Amino acid sequence: MKNMGWIVMSSIMIFATTLCAVDFKVYPSANLDEKLTKEALKMSAGAPGGNMWNVAIYTTKDSFEKVCTFYKKIGNEYHMPSGIKSMKLPSGTEIKSTYFL
């Protein structure tokens, strides 16, 4: 579940800061994960324009649905035309993604 929260929060954080140039509201029970943030910054450093990204990884133990409900109150849900809403890893873990503008 922690990985799910990481994926949700990182997707929301990256998408919100790159497209919306507005103040980002952190989910109330989310906590900044400094280790994951440092790893994400290292990964983005080699990407084109990666030095322009503002990356912060937040995690929560709350469900994906609960986090989405929070963000639906303050933004519009967006579905990537070529994106998938969920997928399963070989381990059986389900990864879900949703974007809010």
mmCIF file of C-alpha atoms in Angstrom:
data_model
loop_
_atom_site.group_PDB
_atom_site.id
_atom_site.type_symbol
_atom_site.label_atom_id
_atom_site.label_comp_id
_atom_site.label_asym_id
_atom_site.label_seq_id
_atom_site.Cartn_x
_atom_site.Cartn_y
_atom_site.Cartn_z
ATOM 1 C CA MET A 1 0.000 0.000 0.000
ATOM 2 C CA LYS A 2 2.901 2.377 0.719
ATOM 3 C CA ASN A 3 4.138 1.936 -2.870
ATOM 4 C CA MET A 4 0.671 2.770 -4.146
ATOM 5 C CA GLY A 5 0.671 5.975 -2.129
ATOM 6 C CA TRP A 6 4.127 6.851 -3.448
ATOM 7 C CA ILE A 7 3.026 6.374 -7.033
ATOM 8 C CA VAL A 8 -0.152 8.372 -6.557
ATOM 9 C CA MET A 9 1.517 11.246 -4.782
ATOM 10 C CA SER A 10 4.518 11.421 -7.098
ATOM 11 C CA SER A 11 2.310 11.380 -10.181
ATOM 12 C CA ILE A 12 0.109 14.098 -8.780
ATOM 13 C CA MET A 13 3.081 16.155 -7.617
ATOM 14 C CA ILE A 14 4.981 16.009 -10.902
ATOM 15 C CA PHE A 15 1.895 16.626 -13.023
ATOM 16 C CA ALA A 16 0.616 19.477 -10.878
ATOM 17 C CA THR A 17 3.906 21.335 -10.694
ATOM 18 C CA THR A 18 4.794 21.027 -14.370
ATOM 19 C CA LEU A 19 1.413 21.853 -15.896
ATOM 20 C CA CYS A 20 -0.417 24.021 -13.463
ATOM 21 C CA ALA A 21 2.041 26.560 -12.028
ATOM 22 C CA VAL A 22 -0.294 27.003 -9.059
ATOM 23 C CA ASP A 23 0.192 26.229 -5.410
ATOM 24 C CA PHE A 24 0.060 22.509 -4.813
ATOM 25 C CA LYS A 25 -2.024 21.302 -1.888
ATOM 26 C CA VAL A 26 -0.421 18.330 -0.151
ATOM 27 C CA TYR A 27 -2.794 15.559 0.903
ATOM 28 C CA PRO A 28 -3.412 15.999 4.680
ATOM 29 C CA SER A 29 -1.947 12.699 5.917
ATOM 30 C CA ALA A 30 0.899 12.583 3.381
ATOM 31 C CA ASN A 31 4.499 12.785 4.536
ATOM 32 C CA LEU A 32 7.510 13.916 2.537
ATOM 33 C CA ASP A 33 9.786 10.937 1.873
ATOM 34 C CA GLU A 34 13.241 12.499 1.631
ATOM 35 C CA LYS A 35 14.958 9.294 0.501
ATOM 36 C CA LEU A 36 12.545 8.698 -2.396
ATOM 37 C CA THR A 37 12.671 12.397 -3.303
ATOM 38 C CA LYS A 38 16.477 12.264 -3.573
ATOM 39 C CA GLU A 39 16.246 9.123 -5.734
ATOM 40 C CA ALA A 40 13.682 10.777 -8.020
ATOM 41 C CA LEU A 41 15.845 13.888 -8.361
ATOM 42 C CA LYS A 42 18.825 11.731 -9.345
ATOM 43 C CA MET A 43 16.706 9.919 -11.937
ATOM 44 C CA SER A 44 15.327 13.151 -13.396
ATOM 45 C CA ALA A 45 18.749 14.809 -13.581
ATOM 46 C CA GLY A 46 19.614 12.937 -16.782
ATOM 47 C CA ALA A 47 16.266 13.552 -18.482
ATOM 48 C CA PRO A 48 15.805 16.420 -20.943
ATOM 49 C CA GLY A 49 14.687 19.424 -18.899
ATOM 50 C CA GLY A 50 15.035 17.371 -15.717
ATOM 51 C CA ASN A 51 16.828 20.190 -13.925
ATOM 52 C CA MET A 52 13.676 22.305 -14.306
ATOM 53 C CA TRP A 53 11.397 19.846 -12.500
ATOM 54 C CA ASN A 54 10.276 20.375 -8.948
ATOM 55 C CA VAL A 55 10.106 16.846 -7.553
ATOM 56 C CA ALA A 56 8.876 15.872 -4.097
ATOM 57 C CA ILE A 57 7.670 12.391 -3.183
ATOM 58 C CA TYR A 58 4.952 12.104 -0.570
ATOM 59 C CA THR A 59 3.614 8.856 0.846
ATOM 60 C CA THR A 60 0.449 7.990 2.702
ATOM 61 C CA LYS A 61 -1.081 4.872 4.156
ATOM 62 C CA ASP A 62 -4.525 5.979 2.994
ATOM 63 C CA SER A 63 -6.164 4.204 0.076
ATOM 64 C CA PHE A 64 -5.815 5.324 -3.531
ATOM 65 C CA GLU A 65 -9.556 6.044 -3.611
ATOM 66 C CA LYS A 66 -9.385 8.250 -0.502
ATOM 67 C CA VAL A 67 -6.522 10.304 -1.970
ATOM 68 C CA CYS A 68 -8.424 10.675 -5.261
ATOM 69 C CA THR A 69 -11.553 11.823 -3.421
ATOM 70 C CA PHE A 70 -9.507 14.585 -1.769
ATOM 71 C CA TYR A 71 -8.052 15.833 -5.068
ATOM 72 C CA LYS A 72 -11.412 15.616 -6.898
ATOM 73 C CA LYS A 73 -12.637 18.365 -4.559
ATOM 74 C CA ILE A 74 -9.906 20.781 -5.670
ATOM 75 C CA GLY A 75 -9.148 19.814 -9.272
ATOM 76 C CA ASN A 76 -10.410 18.131 -12.399
ATOM 77 C CA GLU A 77 -9.512 14.510 -13.059
ATOM 78 C CA TYR A 78 -7.634 14.005 -16.325
ATOM 79 C CA HIS A 79 -7.097 10.749 -18.190
ATOM 80 C CA MET A 80 -4.010 10.507 -20.369
ATOM 81 C CA PRO A 81 -5.170 9.500 -23.874
ATOM 82 C CA SER A 82 -2.506 6.827 -24.177
ATOM 83 C CA GLY A 83 -2.312 6.004 -20.485
ATOM 84 C CA ILE A 84 -3.672 3.066 -18.579
ATOM 85 C CA LYS A 85 -5.549 3.452 -15.302
ATOM 86 C CA SER A 86 -4.033 0.401 -13.642
ATOM 87 C CA MET A 87 -1.652 -2.476 -14.195
ATOM 88 C CA LYS A 88 -0.365 -5.449 -12.243
ATOM 89 C CA LEU A 89 3.285 -6.127 -11.585
ATOM 90 C CA PRO A 90 4.622 -9.694 -11.825
ATOM 91 C CA SER A 91 4.476 -9.745 -8.016
ATOM 92 C CA GLY A 92 0.713 -9.200 -8.200
ATOM 93 C CA THR A 93 0.863 -5.647 -6.846
ATOM 94 C CA GLU A 94 -1.594 -3.374 -8.625
ATOM 95 C CA ILE A 95 -0.402 0.078 -9.662
ATOM 96 C CA LYS A 96 -3.071 2.714 -10.251
ATOM 97 C CA SER A 97 -2.631 6.191 -11.693
ATOM 98 C CA THR A 98 -4.841 9.249 -11.918
ATOM 99 C CA TYR A 99 -4.003 12.838 -12.782
ATOM 100 C CA PHE A 100 -5.644 16.031 -11.561
ATOM 101 C CA LEU A 101 -5.421 19.486 -13.100
#
